[in-house]
Amino acid sequence: MSDVEAAFAEADGALVPYITAGDPDAEATKEQVRALVAGGADVVELGLPFSEPIADGSTIQEAIQRSLANGMTPGKFLDLVADLDVDAPLVCMTYYNLVYQYGDEETRANAESPVEPFVAAAAEAGISGLIIPDLPVEESAELRAACDEYGVDLVFVVAPTTEGSRLQNMLEQATGFVYVQARLGTTGARADVSDQTHESLQRIAEFDAGNSVPKAVGFGVSEREHAEEITAAGADGVVAGSVFVDIIAEHGDDAPEYLRQKARELKEGAHAGTSQSHPEPERT
Amino acid sequence: MSTDSKFGDYGGQYVPEALMPAIEELGDAYERYVLENEDGFMDEFRERMADFGGRPTPLQYAEQLSARYDTDVYLKREDLVHGGAHKLNNALGQVLLAKYMGKERIIAETGAGQHGTATAMAASHLDMPCEIYMGTTDINRQRPNVFRMRLNDAQVNPVTTGRGTLKEAISETMRDWATNVEDTHYVIGSVVGPHPFPNMVRDFQAVISEEAREQIREKAGRLPDAVVSCAGGGSNTMGAFANFVQDEGVDLYAVEAGGSSLDVDEEEGVAPNSATLTTGTDGVLHGARTKILQDSDGQIVESHSISAGLDYAGVGPELSHLVEEDRVTPVNVGDDVALEAFHRLSQTEGIIPALESSHALGYLHEAHDELGDVVVVNVSGRGDKDLETVLEETDKRDLDVAPDMDLFEGVER
C-alpha cells in the first residue's frame, strides 16, 4: 500500500486540498501546507504551475499566473517540496509538458524515457503521487512505467463522460486514488454537489470489482455539506482546490489561519458523511 | 490518407479526460463521413464549397513575377475563396460534420479573426448557433473581423488571460468544450490539437493541392519543382502540400514567420518570432506532441509575427513529422521581408495578399534562384484585413518598394 493509499485508509473520510505552489511565493506555500495539515488534510495536492492550464477554471488560472509571475519553476517547486516536513503525503498536479521537458541535457540523454528525470527528481524530493490532467490513460505508458520504477502513484481523473472499457482500464491503471470529476467543465467552486457525482460513483462501483484504490471526488467542492454528501454517497474522500485558492487570494499573509478553519470544516463534513455511508460495506 | 493518431513520434491525444469520449466520437464520425463518404457527406461538402465557397479557385500564372525571377511562378488563389482565405475549406467541413453528428452548438477560437469569420459564415450558412473565443489583444487589433463575425450572428467571447492572443483563445475554447462537450462541436482552426483534428483539417484543406496538382499539369504540362506555402499552425501548408507529398520531385517549403529575430528571450518568456519548425523543440501543447516554442522548463513562450495568423507557439504534428523526415523544408522570413513582398505583389500583380501569404512570397523573392523552373506559391488569403497593420508598419520603415506615404502626412489615422 502506497503512502497515499495508507493516508486514505486511516482517514475515515479523507480531505485532499489543492493549492498552487508559489502563490504568492514558496515561503507562503510552506505555511499554507502546514495550516492545511493542521486543519485535517490527509493528502495535499500541490500545483506546479504551467503556462497553459487548459483543465483549470479562472480561480486557479489566476493563481498560476501569480505564481509564474513570481518566478516559480519546476526546480524551485521540487526544492520547496524537499523543504516541507509535514505529516501528509504530497501529490503534484501539473501538465504533461513540464514533466516531459524536465532535466538537464545529460540527465535526459541517459534517461529511460523523456518523463523519467522528472519522476526521479519528484520521488527524491518527497512527492508521493502525480496528477496530470492532460494525460489520458491511453498516452500514459511511459509515465506509468517511470512512476512504477520510483514508487510514485499515478492518479487518473474519471470524468462524468468516462464509461465502459476506458473506465475499466483507468481503474486498473490507477494507483494512490482515483480522482472523480464531479461535473463537466473546469475546476472552480460551485454552490452544490452535481447529480453527476452520484451517477459517477454508481458507475465506478459497477466496474470496480477488483481494485481497492480509494475514490475522491473533486471539482466544485467548497462547503462542509458538499463534503458530507460526497462521502455519504460512498466516496473515500473529497478534493477541494478553488475554495482554498480563493482564501489565499483574499487573505494574503493571514491566509494560513483561514485555510486551517476551512480544512477543518471540510474534514468534519467528509468524516461525518462516512458514518452515513452504506450500512453494508460497499466493497467486500 | 492516414487515420493513425500519430505521425511518427508526433500527434496523439493529450487532452483532459472529459474530452476523450468526444474525441473518440469525432474520430468515428471523421472515418465514416469524411473518409468513407457515408450519407454522401463529402458530396454535399464539395457542392457547398462550390456554390457557397466559390471553388475551385484558379491557379494563376504570375506574369510580372515570372519575368522578374526568370522562373514560372503560379499563384494558387485561395484569396478568392468566399471570406477571403482558405479558412472556409475547413470551417465549412467541420460545421457540416457537426450537423451530421447531431451537435447543436459550434464553438471556435480565432487569432487574427480569419478562422472566426470563416466559422461564423459557415455556421450562419448552415443555421447553427456559434460562439467564437478571441483574445482581447486580438479583438482590438482586428476590429473589422470582429464586426464581420457579429454581422454573421456569431457571439464573440473575449479572452482576457495571458497576452490575450491565439494560444489563450485555444485554451479557453477547450475549457468551454470540456464543459459543454455533449451538445457542442469545437471547430479547431488549424491542423493542430488532438487526433483526429490534424488529419481531418488536412483532409478538408487538401482540396487546395488536389486542384493545384491538376491545374499545374494542365497549364505547365508537368508537376512543379517547388510548392511554397506559409506556415503558422499549418492548415494552408498541409492543404497545399498534401497531394504533392508523394511526388518526390516536388520540393515543399514551409515558410515560417521569422518575426524580428530568431532568438528566444528566456527571461521575458518571449520569442520574437513564430518559427516553430525552425527553432522549436519537442513538447506537448493543446492536445498534441509536436514542435513548440518553449523555455528550458517547458513553459510556452509568447510568439510574435507582424502577421497575426502566423503568431502561434505550436505547429501541426504532421508538419513536425514531415520536417523530421526531410520531406518538408522549413524556412523563414522576417517581418520586413514579408512586408516588402506584400507591397510587391500588390504593385506588380494587382493582388493584395494577406500578411501570412506575404511570407511565402517573401521567400520566393529571396530564394527564387534555388526553387527550380516551375514554382507554385499558395496565396492563402487576401490582405484587406491587414491594411491597418500595413499602414502602421510601413510608416515605421523605409521601404523602397512601398508606395509614397506622404499622402497621409498630418492626417489623423
XYZ file of C-alpha atoms in Angstrom:
697
model
C 0.000 0.000 0.000
C 1.413 3.390 -1.008
C 1.665 6.408 1.325
C -1.340 7.962 -0.333
C -3.448 4.808 -0.088
C -2.427 4.425 3.560
C -3.435 8.018 4.275
C -6.869 7.323 2.780
C -7.190 4.096 4.773
C -6.528 5.921 8.040
C -8.573 8.993 7.208
C -12.145 7.772 7.592
C -13.309 10.355 5.074
C -10.228 11.941 3.539
C -9.673 15.607 2.760
C -7.357 16.363 -0.162
C -6.878 20.129 -0.519
C -5.193 21.687 -3.553
C -3.157 24.883 -3.644
C -0.885 26.311 -6.323
C 2.759 26.250 -5.231
C 4.398 29.664 -5.287
C 1.155 31.618 -4.842
C 2.335 34.157 -3.926
C 5.769 32.667 -3.102
C 7.484 29.497 -1.883
C 7.695 30.515 1.800
C 3.979 31.301 1.877
C 3.226 27.928 0.292
C 5.027 26.113 3.120
C 2.967 27.972 5.728
C -0.197 27.224 3.777
C 0.549 23.498 3.574
C 1.266 23.312 7.310
C -2.024 25.080 8.034
C -3.973 22.700 5.798
C -2.445 19.662 7.504
C -3.117 21.184 10.941
C -6.738 21.615 9.855
C -7.040 17.941 8.985
C -5.799 17.461 5.425
C -4.891 13.826 4.811
C -3.126 14.299 1.472
C -2.058 17.661 -0.009
C -2.191 18.327 -3.724
C 0.376 20.929 -4.793
C 0.043 22.564 -8.192
C 3.202 23.035 -10.246
C 2.152 25.934 -12.485
C 2.109 25.554 -16.296
C 1.541 28.449 -18.671
C -1.414 26.771 -20.490
C -3.634 25.212 -17.788
C -6.456 24.000 -20.052
C -8.253 21.986 -17.345
C -8.406 24.832 -14.813
C -11.050 27.497 -14.319
C -10.394 31.169 -13.702
C -9.611 30.911 -9.947
C -6.705 28.516 -10.401
C -5.606 30.135 -13.689
C -5.095 33.373 -11.800
C -3.156 31.619 -9.025
C -0.946 30.036 -11.681
C -0.297 33.427 -13.255
C 0.622 34.905 -9.861
C 2.983 32.032 -9.172
C 4.686 32.166 -12.574
C 4.995 35.948 -12.362
C 6.825 35.464 -9.057
C 9.290 33.093 -10.655
C 8.102 29.594 -9.750
C 9.828 26.868 -11.793
C 9.862 23.058 -11.648
C 13.277 23.182 -9.970
C 12.109 25.599 -7.272
C 8.957 23.558 -6.833
C 10.941 20.439 -6.000
C 13.186 22.413 -3.619
C 10.047 23.617 -1.866
C 8.723 20.070 -1.571
C 12.046 18.809 -0.218
C 11.935 21.524 2.462
C 8.441 20.624 3.588
C 8.214 18.340 6.580
C 4.527 17.622 7.119
C 2.614 14.571 8.216
C 0.712 14.063 4.971
C 1.726 12.703 1.559
C 2.208 15.343 -1.140
C 0.799 14.873 -4.622
C 1.938 17.047 -7.528
C -0.642 18.280 -10.010
C 0.798 19.643 -13.232
C 0.560 19.411 -17.019
C 2.382 16.942 -19.187
C 4.770 19.296 -20.970
C 6.560 20.216 -17.730
C 7.020 16.547 -16.893
C 8.185 15.879 -20.449
C 10.817 18.672 -20.508
C 12.377 18.270 -17.063
C 16.089 17.711 -16.572
C 19.380 18.916 -17.984
C 20.714 17.589 -21.250
C 22.947 14.943 -19.745
C 20.240 13.536 -17.463
C 17.810 13.442 -20.351
C 20.283 11.717 -22.643
C 20.772 8.913 -20.094
C 17.122 8.556 -19.107
C 14.902 5.598 -19.983
C 12.187 7.941 -21.243
C 11.623 11.703 -21.513
C 9.497 11.631 -18.363
C 11.847 9.612 -16.151
C 14.020 12.553 -14.979
C 11.016 14.377 -13.545
C 9.618 11.328 -11.790
C 13.037 10.500 -10.318
C 13.533 14.060 -9.057
C 9.978 14.271 -7.715
C 10.361 10.987 -5.811
C 13.686 12.188 -4.433
C 12.104 15.449 -3.242
C 9.304 13.592 -1.482
C 6.410 13.663 -3.940
C 4.165 10.624 -3.417
C 1.949 10.916 -6.472
C 1.245 12.746 -9.743
C -1.971 14.067 -11.291
C -1.598 15.111 -14.928
C -4.969 16.356 -16.177
C -3.985 16.496 -19.859
C -2.649 12.947 -19.919
C -5.372 10.402 -20.659
C -4.706 6.784 -19.801
C -4.064 5.962 -23.487
C -0.943 8.176 -23.590
C 0.342 7.280 -20.136
C 2.508 4.180 -20.698
C 5.860 5.966 -20.336
C 4.801 7.846 -17.238
C 3.182 4.756 -15.709
C 6.474 2.864 -16.157
C 8.549 5.643 -14.593
C 6.124 6.001 -11.675
C 6.244 2.269 -11.024
C 10.018 2.333 -11.034
C 10.236 5.140 -8.466
C 7.261 4.196 -6.322
C 5.199 7.246 -7.235
C 1.413 6.965 -7.547
C -0.244 7.991 -10.804
C -3.725 9.372 -10.212
C -6.222 9.370 -13.084
C -9.239 11.614 -13.426
C -12.570 9.887 -14.097
C -14.951 12.314 -15.840
C -18.751 12.137 -15.996
C -18.234 11.087 -19.633
C -15.851 8.208 -18.801
C -17.545 4.888 -19.393
C -17.093 1.280 -20.370
C -13.717 -0.151 -21.243
C -11.971 3.200 -20.797
C -13.250 3.426 -17.211
C -12.219 -0.151 -16.579
C -8.755 0.471 -17.992
C -8.350 3.550 -15.821
C -9.431 1.782 -12.641
C -6.919 -0.946 -13.381
C -4.082 1.518 -14.031
C -4.726 3.978 -11.193
C -2.706 3.980 -8.001
C -2.985 6.238 -4.936
C -6.554 7.270 -5.594
C -8.983 7.850 -8.427
C -9.963 11.487 -8.899
C -13.682 11.513 -9.669
C -14.552 14.705 -11.528
C -17.881 15.800 -10.079
C -19.098 17.595 -13.186
C -18.133 18.511 -16.726
C -16.061 21.638 -17.113
C -13.064 23.090 -15.381
C -12.068 23.441 -11.741
C -13.874 26.057 -9.639
C -16.033 26.418 -6.520
C -19.769 25.771 -7.059
C -22.901 26.128 -4.961
C -23.928 22.472 -4.923
C -22.825 18.908 -5.496
C -23.732 17.878 -9.026
C -26.057 14.944 -9.718
C -23.257 13.700 -11.944
C -21.287 12.938 -8.763
C -23.763 10.315 -7.649
C -24.008 8.852 -11.144
C -20.226 8.664 -11.431
C -19.787 6.946 -8.070
C -22.513 4.478 -9.043
C -20.843 3.762 -12.377
C -17.436 3.318 -10.785
C -18.836 0.922 -8.190
C -20.208 -1.253 -11.013
C -16.808 -1.556 -12.651
C -14.753 -1.630 -9.531
C -14.742 -5.293 -8.700
C -11.077 -5.926 -8.034
C -9.318 -2.616 -7.463
C -9.383 -1.256 -3.939
C -7.904 2.120 -4.874
C -9.722 4.921 -2.999
C -12.103 7.296 -4.770
C -12.036 11.042 -4.090
C -14.495 13.499 -5.624
C -13.433 16.974 -6.730
C -14.486 19.932 -8.963
C -16.707 22.419 -7.172
C -16.380 21.215 -3.557
C -16.350 24.217 -1.205
C -18.697 23.630 1.769
C -18.969 21.210 4.683
C -22.294 19.911 3.316
C -20.703 19.102 -0.056
C -18.034 17.009 1.632
C -20.582 15.220 3.768
C -22.865 14.476 0.824
C -19.953 13.095 -1.185
C -18.609 10.663 1.389
C -22.173 9.710 2.338
C -22.593 8.750 -1.321
C -19.746 6.274 -0.948
C -16.591 8.203 -1.855
C -13.475 7.743 0.277
C -12.670 11.446 0.278
C -13.040 14.873 -1.255
C -10.671 17.068 -3.263
C -11.121 20.819 -2.885
C -8.974 23.428 -4.612
C -10.531 26.668 -5.761
C -12.048 27.346 -2.329
C -8.548 27.321 -0.789
C -7.010 29.271 -3.652
C -9.710 31.918 -3.181
C -8.799 32.200 0.519
C -5.134 32.729 -0.385
C -6.033 35.415 -2.930
C -8.297 37.181 -0.449
C -6.333 36.996 2.804
C -2.678 37.113 1.710
C -0.362 36.802 4.734
C -3.301 35.980 7.016
C -4.409 33.094 4.786
C -2.999 30.182 6.880
C -5.482 30.655 9.721
C -8.434 30.786 7.284
C -7.074 27.763 5.416
C -6.883 25.800 8.647
C -10.504 26.664 9.518
C -11.789 25.767 6.047
C -9.841 22.499 6.066
C -11.296 21.604 9.454
C -14.813 22.353 8.233
C -14.446 20.179 5.107
C -12.712 17.413 7.030
C -15.569 17.318 9.547
C -18.018 17.059 6.678
C -16.074 14.281 4.957
C -15.830 12.394 8.237
C -19.498 12.838 9.123
C -20.530 11.529 5.711
C -18.697 8.252 6.143
C -20.886 7.211 9.099
C -23.997 7.635 6.911
C -22.462 5.758 4.043
C -23.761 2.284 3.271
C -24.688 0.255 6.361
C -23.274 -2.635 4.344
C -19.654 -2.008 3.317
C -19.504 -1.001 -0.354
C -16.596 -3.268 -1.129
C -16.479 -6.709 0.350
C -4.752 9.204 -46.251
C -3.609 8.190 -42.824
C -6.045 7.784 -39.966
C -3.389 6.960 -37.369
C -3.371 9.147 -34.298
C 0.405 9.563 -34.598
C 2.748 10.922 -37.265
C 5.965 9.202 -36.250
C 6.554 10.467 -32.713
C 4.194 13.404 -33.148
C 0.458 13.821 -32.619
C -1.588 11.846 -30.125
C -4.398 12.869 -27.795
C -3.201 14.869 -24.788
C -6.478 16.248 -23.506
C -8.470 16.278 -20.268
C -10.315 13.051 -19.632
C -13.718 14.723 -20.049
C -12.927 15.302 -23.742
C -11.754 11.799 -24.589
C -15.191 10.366 -25.415
C -15.937 13.387 -27.630
C -12.669 12.946 -29.472
C -13.393 9.263 -29.990
C -16.862 10.125 -31.264
C -15.315 12.685 -33.631
C -12.740 10.167 -34.822
C -15.527 7.763 -35.644
C -17.521 10.461 -37.489
C -14.391 11.516 -39.400
C -13.821 7.983 -40.649
C -17.405 7.387 -41.645
C -18.403 10.716 -43.175
C -15.112 12.174 -44.431
C -13.125 9.097 -45.397
C -15.998 6.829 -46.439
C -18.457 9.481 -47.667
C -21.277 7.972 -45.614
C -24.675 9.533 -46.354
C -22.976 11.464 -49.169
C -21.256 13.791 -46.712
C -18.289 14.590 -48.950
C -20.565 15.156 -51.953
C -22.578 17.693 -50.002
C -19.367 19.306 -48.692
C -17.974 19.709 -52.210
C -21.231 21.019 -53.579
C -21.461 23.619 -50.839
C -17.801 24.589 -51.297
C -18.587 25.198 -54.976
C -21.862 27.101 -54.606
C -21.255 28.901 -51.300
C -17.452 28.897 -51.192
C -16.589 29.634 -54.823
C -14.390 26.620 -55.524
C -12.412 25.675 -57.489
C -10.017 28.591 -57.144
C -7.762 29.447 -60.085
C -4.086 28.639 -60.426
C -2.856 31.839 -61.991
C 0.338 32.378 -63.961
C 2.007 35.454 -62.434
C 3.494 37.237 -65.440
C 5.419 40.026 -63.744
C 6.901 37.862 -61.000
C 7.823 35.167 -63.511
C 9.674 37.706 -65.660
C 11.374 39.269 -62.661
C 12.590 35.958 -61.229
C 13.121 34.151 -64.540
C 11.017 31.305 -63.135
C 7.476 30.275 -63.974
C 5.528 31.381 -60.908
C 1.981 30.153 -60.428
C -0.246 31.531 -57.692
C -2.878 29.311 -56.085
C -5.592 31.868 -55.463
C -7.087 30.840 -52.092
C -7.652 34.551 -51.526
C -10.635 34.129 -53.849
C -12.436 31.651 -51.590
C -15.552 33.176 -50.008
C -14.445 35.166 -46.984
C -11.045 35.871 -48.479
C -8.973 32.932 -47.261
C -8.534 29.160 -47.307
C -10.061 29.002 -43.814
C -13.584 28.330 -45.117
C -12.491 24.939 -46.546
C -12.022 23.647 -43.012
C -14.716 25.648 -41.221
C -17.490 24.601 -43.595
C -16.313 20.985 -43.482
C -16.366 20.866 -39.700
C -19.653 22.719 -39.201
C -21.292 20.391 -41.722
C -19.764 17.400 -39.946
C -21.107 18.694 -36.611
C -24.547 18.805 -38.197
C -24.244 15.223 -39.439
C -23.172 14.247 -35.893
C -26.282 15.851 -34.402
C -24.403 18.541 -32.470
C -26.388 21.678 -31.683
C -23.751 24.293 -30.972
C -20.488 25.424 -32.582
C -17.528 26.981 -30.781
C -14.191 28.071 -32.213
C -11.095 30.040 -31.315
C -9.624 32.715 -33.501
C -6.390 34.675 -33.572
C -6.411 37.112 -36.482
C -10.123 36.539 -36.855
C -9.888 34.680 -40.177
C -10.909 31.326 -38.752
C -13.529 33.023 -36.588
C -15.096 34.785 -39.545
C -14.990 31.615 -41.652
C -16.648 29.622 -38.861
C -19.254 32.331 -38.310
C -20.050 32.329 -42.051
C -20.276 28.549 -42.190
C -22.448 28.384 -39.060
C -24.771 31.065 -40.382
C -24.935 29.305 -43.764
C -25.815 26.005 -42.065
C -28.057 27.559 -39.390
C -26.035 26.571 -36.318
C -25.581 28.743 -33.185
C -21.940 29.809 -32.958
C -19.642 31.321 -30.311
C -16.102 32.492 -31.032
C -13.372 32.916 -28.399
C -10.865 35.657 -29.149
C -8.139 37.282 -27.048
C -8.740 40.893 -26.086
C -5.478 41.997 -27.732
C -6.587 40.410 -30.996
C -10.100 41.852 -30.686
C -8.613 45.315 -30.576
C -6.222 44.827 -33.468
C -8.737 43.017 -35.700
C -11.879 45.084 -35.235
C -13.269 44.610 -38.772
C -13.155 40.833 -38.384
C -14.909 41.029 -35.021
C -17.631 43.051 -36.670
C -17.912 40.536 -39.526
C -18.462 37.728 -37.003
C -21.142 39.761 -35.261
C -22.757 40.515 -38.623
C -22.991 36.774 -39.274
C -24.765 36.430 -35.925
C -21.922 34.775 -34.007
C -21.295 35.627 -30.366
C -17.712 36.800 -29.699
C -16.370 35.956 -26.229
C -13.313 37.996 -25.180
C -10.449 36.083 -23.513
C -8.555 38.187 -21.002
C -5.919 35.725 -19.724
C -2.234 35.900 -20.648
C -1.352 38.196 -23.524
C -4.858 37.833 -24.948
C -3.902 36.167 -28.236
C -4.407 32.877 -30.068
C -2.986 30.380 -27.585
C -5.105 31.749 -24.740
C -8.141 31.646 -27.039
C -7.469 27.964 -27.853
C -7.114 27.113 -24.143
C -10.375 28.894 -23.336
C -12.254 27.165 -26.173
C -11.003 23.811 -24.879
C -12.424 24.720 -21.449
C -15.807 25.515 -22.979
C -15.716 22.216 -24.876
C -14.850 20.306 -21.691
C -17.930 21.880 -20.085
C -20.431 21.505 -22.944
C -18.999 18.521 -24.742
C -22.263 16.650 -25.077
C -24.020 19.029 -27.498
C -21.103 21.147 -28.768
C -18.527 20.734 -31.525
C -15.223 22.597 -31.359
C -14.197 23.729 -34.843
C -10.443 23.912 -34.406
C -8.859 26.301 -36.902
C -5.703 24.529 -37.984
C -4.007 21.142 -38.340
C -3.273 21.221 -34.602
C -4.884 19.732 -31.490
C -5.599 16.113 -30.583
C -6.281 13.373 -33.128
C -8.413 13.354 -35.304
C -8.177 17.138 -35.834
C -4.780 17.222 -37.615
C -5.891 14.513 -40.078
C -9.366 15.878 -40.549
C -8.395 19.526 -41.060
C -5.705 18.422 -43.529
C -8.289 16.434 -45.490
C -10.673 19.398 -45.681
C -7.808 21.657 -46.817
C -6.296 19.084 -49.195
C -8.631 20.385 -51.907
C -6.013 23.137 -52.410
C -3.330 20.744 -53.632
C -5.832 18.425 -55.279
C -6.870 21.302 -57.550
C -3.393 22.778 -57.886
C -1.836 19.472 -58.924
C -4.400 19.058 -61.695
C -4.164 22.700 -62.755
C -0.371 22.831 -62.964
C -0.325 19.724 -65.153
C -2.789 21.403 -67.475
C -1.004 24.758 -67.576
C 2.653 23.802 -67.334
C 2.309 20.283 -68.639
C 4.266 18.958 -65.676
C 4.470 18.924 -61.887
C 6.142 21.922 -60.234
C 9.703 21.878 -58.912
C 8.565 23.507 -55.681
C 5.463 24.373 -53.687
C 5.863 27.309 -51.302
C 3.388 27.994 -48.532
C 3.403 29.973 -45.301
C 3.146 28.066 -42.015
C 1.719 29.148 -38.678
C -0.376 26.299 -37.298
C -0.053 24.895 -40.804
C -3.519 24.367 -42.300
C -2.903 26.109 -45.619
C 0.529 24.487 -45.642
C -0.770 20.936 -45.265
C -3.584 21.768 -47.691
C -1.087 22.937 -50.311
C 1.305 20.022 -49.675
C -0.985 17.032 -49.079
C -1.331 15.834 -52.685
C 2.322 16.565 -53.530
C 3.880 14.680 -50.610
C 4.083 11.522 -52.693
C 5.721 13.364 -55.646
C 9.362 13.071 -54.726
C 10.496 15.574 -57.355
C 8.402 18.354 -55.832
C 10.200 20.288 -53.093
C 7.929 21.520 -50.312
C 8.830 24.741 -48.483
C 7.037 25.744 -45.272
C 7.746 29.429 -44.742
C 7.508 30.469 -41.108
C 7.423 33.904 -39.544
C 10.941 34.940 -38.583
C 9.452 37.958 -36.811
C 12.081 40.448 -35.715
C 14.631 37.857 -34.525
C 15.013 34.076 -34.234
C 16.280 34.228 -30.632
C 14.243 33.337 -27.552
C 14.318 35.691 -24.554
C 14.122 33.216 -21.639
C 13.981 35.952 -19.027
C 10.920 37.572 -20.577
C 9.401 34.317 -21.835
C 9.170 35.762 -25.340
C 10.209 34.506 -28.777
C 10.054 37.478 -31.170
C 9.126 35.071 -33.983
C 6.802 32.156 -34.747
C 9.378 29.933 -36.424
C 8.363 26.783 -34.581
C 9.586 24.263 -37.178
C 12.936 26.038 -37.451
C 13.703 26.818 -33.810
C 11.129 24.917 -31.723
C 11.706 21.785 -29.668
C 9.567 18.711 -28.998
C 6.828 19.074 -26.426
C 3.104 18.759 -25.783
C 0.744 21.661 -26.416
C -3.017 21.858 -26.973
C -3.542 18.137 -27.265
C -0.602 17.010 -29.409
C 3.055 16.180 -29.206
C 4.750 18.479 -31.719
C 7.388 21.176 -32.055
C 6.690 24.160 -29.832
C 8.284 27.413 -28.700
C 9.103 26.937 -25.030
C 11.672 27.839 -22.416
C 14.031 25.282 -20.878
C 11.444 24.433 -18.168
C 8.739 23.688 -20.717
C 6.682 26.853 -20.225
C 5.211 28.046 -23.507
C 6.691 31.362 -24.608
C 4.878 34.220 -26.304
C 5.423 34.225 -30.059
C 5.444 37.203 -32.388
C 4.811 37.975 -36.014
C 3.678 41.013 -37.967
C 1.047 38.594 -39.236
C -1.450 37.687 -36.521
C -2.395 34.475 -38.350
C 1.126 33.062 -38.038
C 1.552 34.188 -34.431
C 1.368 30.829 -32.616
C 3.833 28.907 -30.419
C 2.934 25.485 -31.858
C 2.596 23.830 -35.260
C 0.719 20.858 -36.687
C 2.224 17.493 -35.686
C 2.231 16.185 -39.262
C 4.382 19.129 -40.357
C 6.796 18.438 -37.486
C 6.972 14.865 -38.726
C 7.451 15.783 -42.416
C 10.264 18.142 -41.410
C 11.853 15.426 -39.280
C 11.667 13.110 -42.313
C 13.268 15.784 -44.540
C 10.228 15.788 -46.802
C 9.324 19.398 -45.973
C 11.978 22.120 -45.766
C 11.284 24.691 -43.050
C 12.480 28.176 -43.917
C 11.578 31.569 -42.577
C 11.436 35.227 -43.472
C 11.125 38.136 -41.066
C 8.588 40.935 -40.735
C 10.470 43.278 -43.107
C 10.768 40.827 -45.984
C 7.101 39.840 -45.652
C 6.013 43.470 -45.685
C 8.059 44.176 -48.827
C 6.543 41.133 -50.505
C 3.073 42.397 -49.584
C 3.764 45.649 -51.430
C 5.469 43.916 -54.354
C 2.547 41.625 -55.170
C 0.077 44.448 -54.694
C 2.009 46.667 -57.132
C 3.087 44.226 -59.769
C 0.274 41.698 -59.957
C -2.771 43.623 -58.745
C -3.300 41.217 -55.850
C -3.218 42.411 -52.241
C -2.122 39.307 -50.313
C -2.635 38.531 -46.634
C 0.431 39.211 -44.479
C 0.537 35.454 -43.820
C 0.762 34.684 -47.556
C 3.288 37.517 -47.921
C 5.770 35.335 -46.034
C 5.582 32.720 -48.808
C 6.008 35.457 -51.422
C 8.914 36.923 -49.443
C 10.669 33.579 -49.518
C 10.075 33.327 -53.270
C 11.806 36.700 -53.624
C 14.780 35.652 -51.523
C 15.285 32.128 -52.848
C 13.888 32.136 -56.401
C 17.251 31.022 -57.819
C 17.091 27.769 -55.857
C 13.451 26.856 -56.367
C 13.608 25.492 -59.927
C 11.790 26.395 -63.158
C 8.163 25.967 -62.114
C 7.015 27.142 -58.694
C 3.563 27.142 -57.091
C 3.028 29.700 -54.320
C -0.075 29.396 -52.187
C -1.753 32.772 -51.747
C -3.657 31.602 -48.693
C -5.702 34.778 -48.248
C -6.290 38.344 -49.292
C -4.827 41.304 -47.434
C -7.791 43.598 -46.929
C -7.879 42.637 -43.242
C -4.248 43.736 -42.851
C -4.453 47.238 -44.283
C -4.324 48.983 -40.885
C -1.269 46.971 -39.832
C 0.456 47.527 -43.153
C -0.126 51.263 -42.978
C 1.364 51.425 -39.495
C 4.273 49.073 -40.113
C 5.178 50.633 -43.462
C 5.212 54.040 -41.845
C 7.803 52.800 -39.318
C 10.164 51.575 -42.018
C 11.940 52.987 -45.030
C 10.839 50.554 -47.732
C 11.822 51.234 -51.343
C 9.001 49.107 -52.625
C 6.211 50.780 -50.617
C 4.021 53.455 -52.151
C 4.772 57.046 -51.186
C 3.140 57.507 -47.797
C 3.496 61.301 -47.731
C -0.085 61.444 -48.837
C -1.024 60.592 -45.290
C 1.184 63.147 -43.568
C -0.674 65.174 -40.991
C -3.755 63.071 -41.437
C -5.215 61.523 -38.312
C -5.293 57.766 -38.670
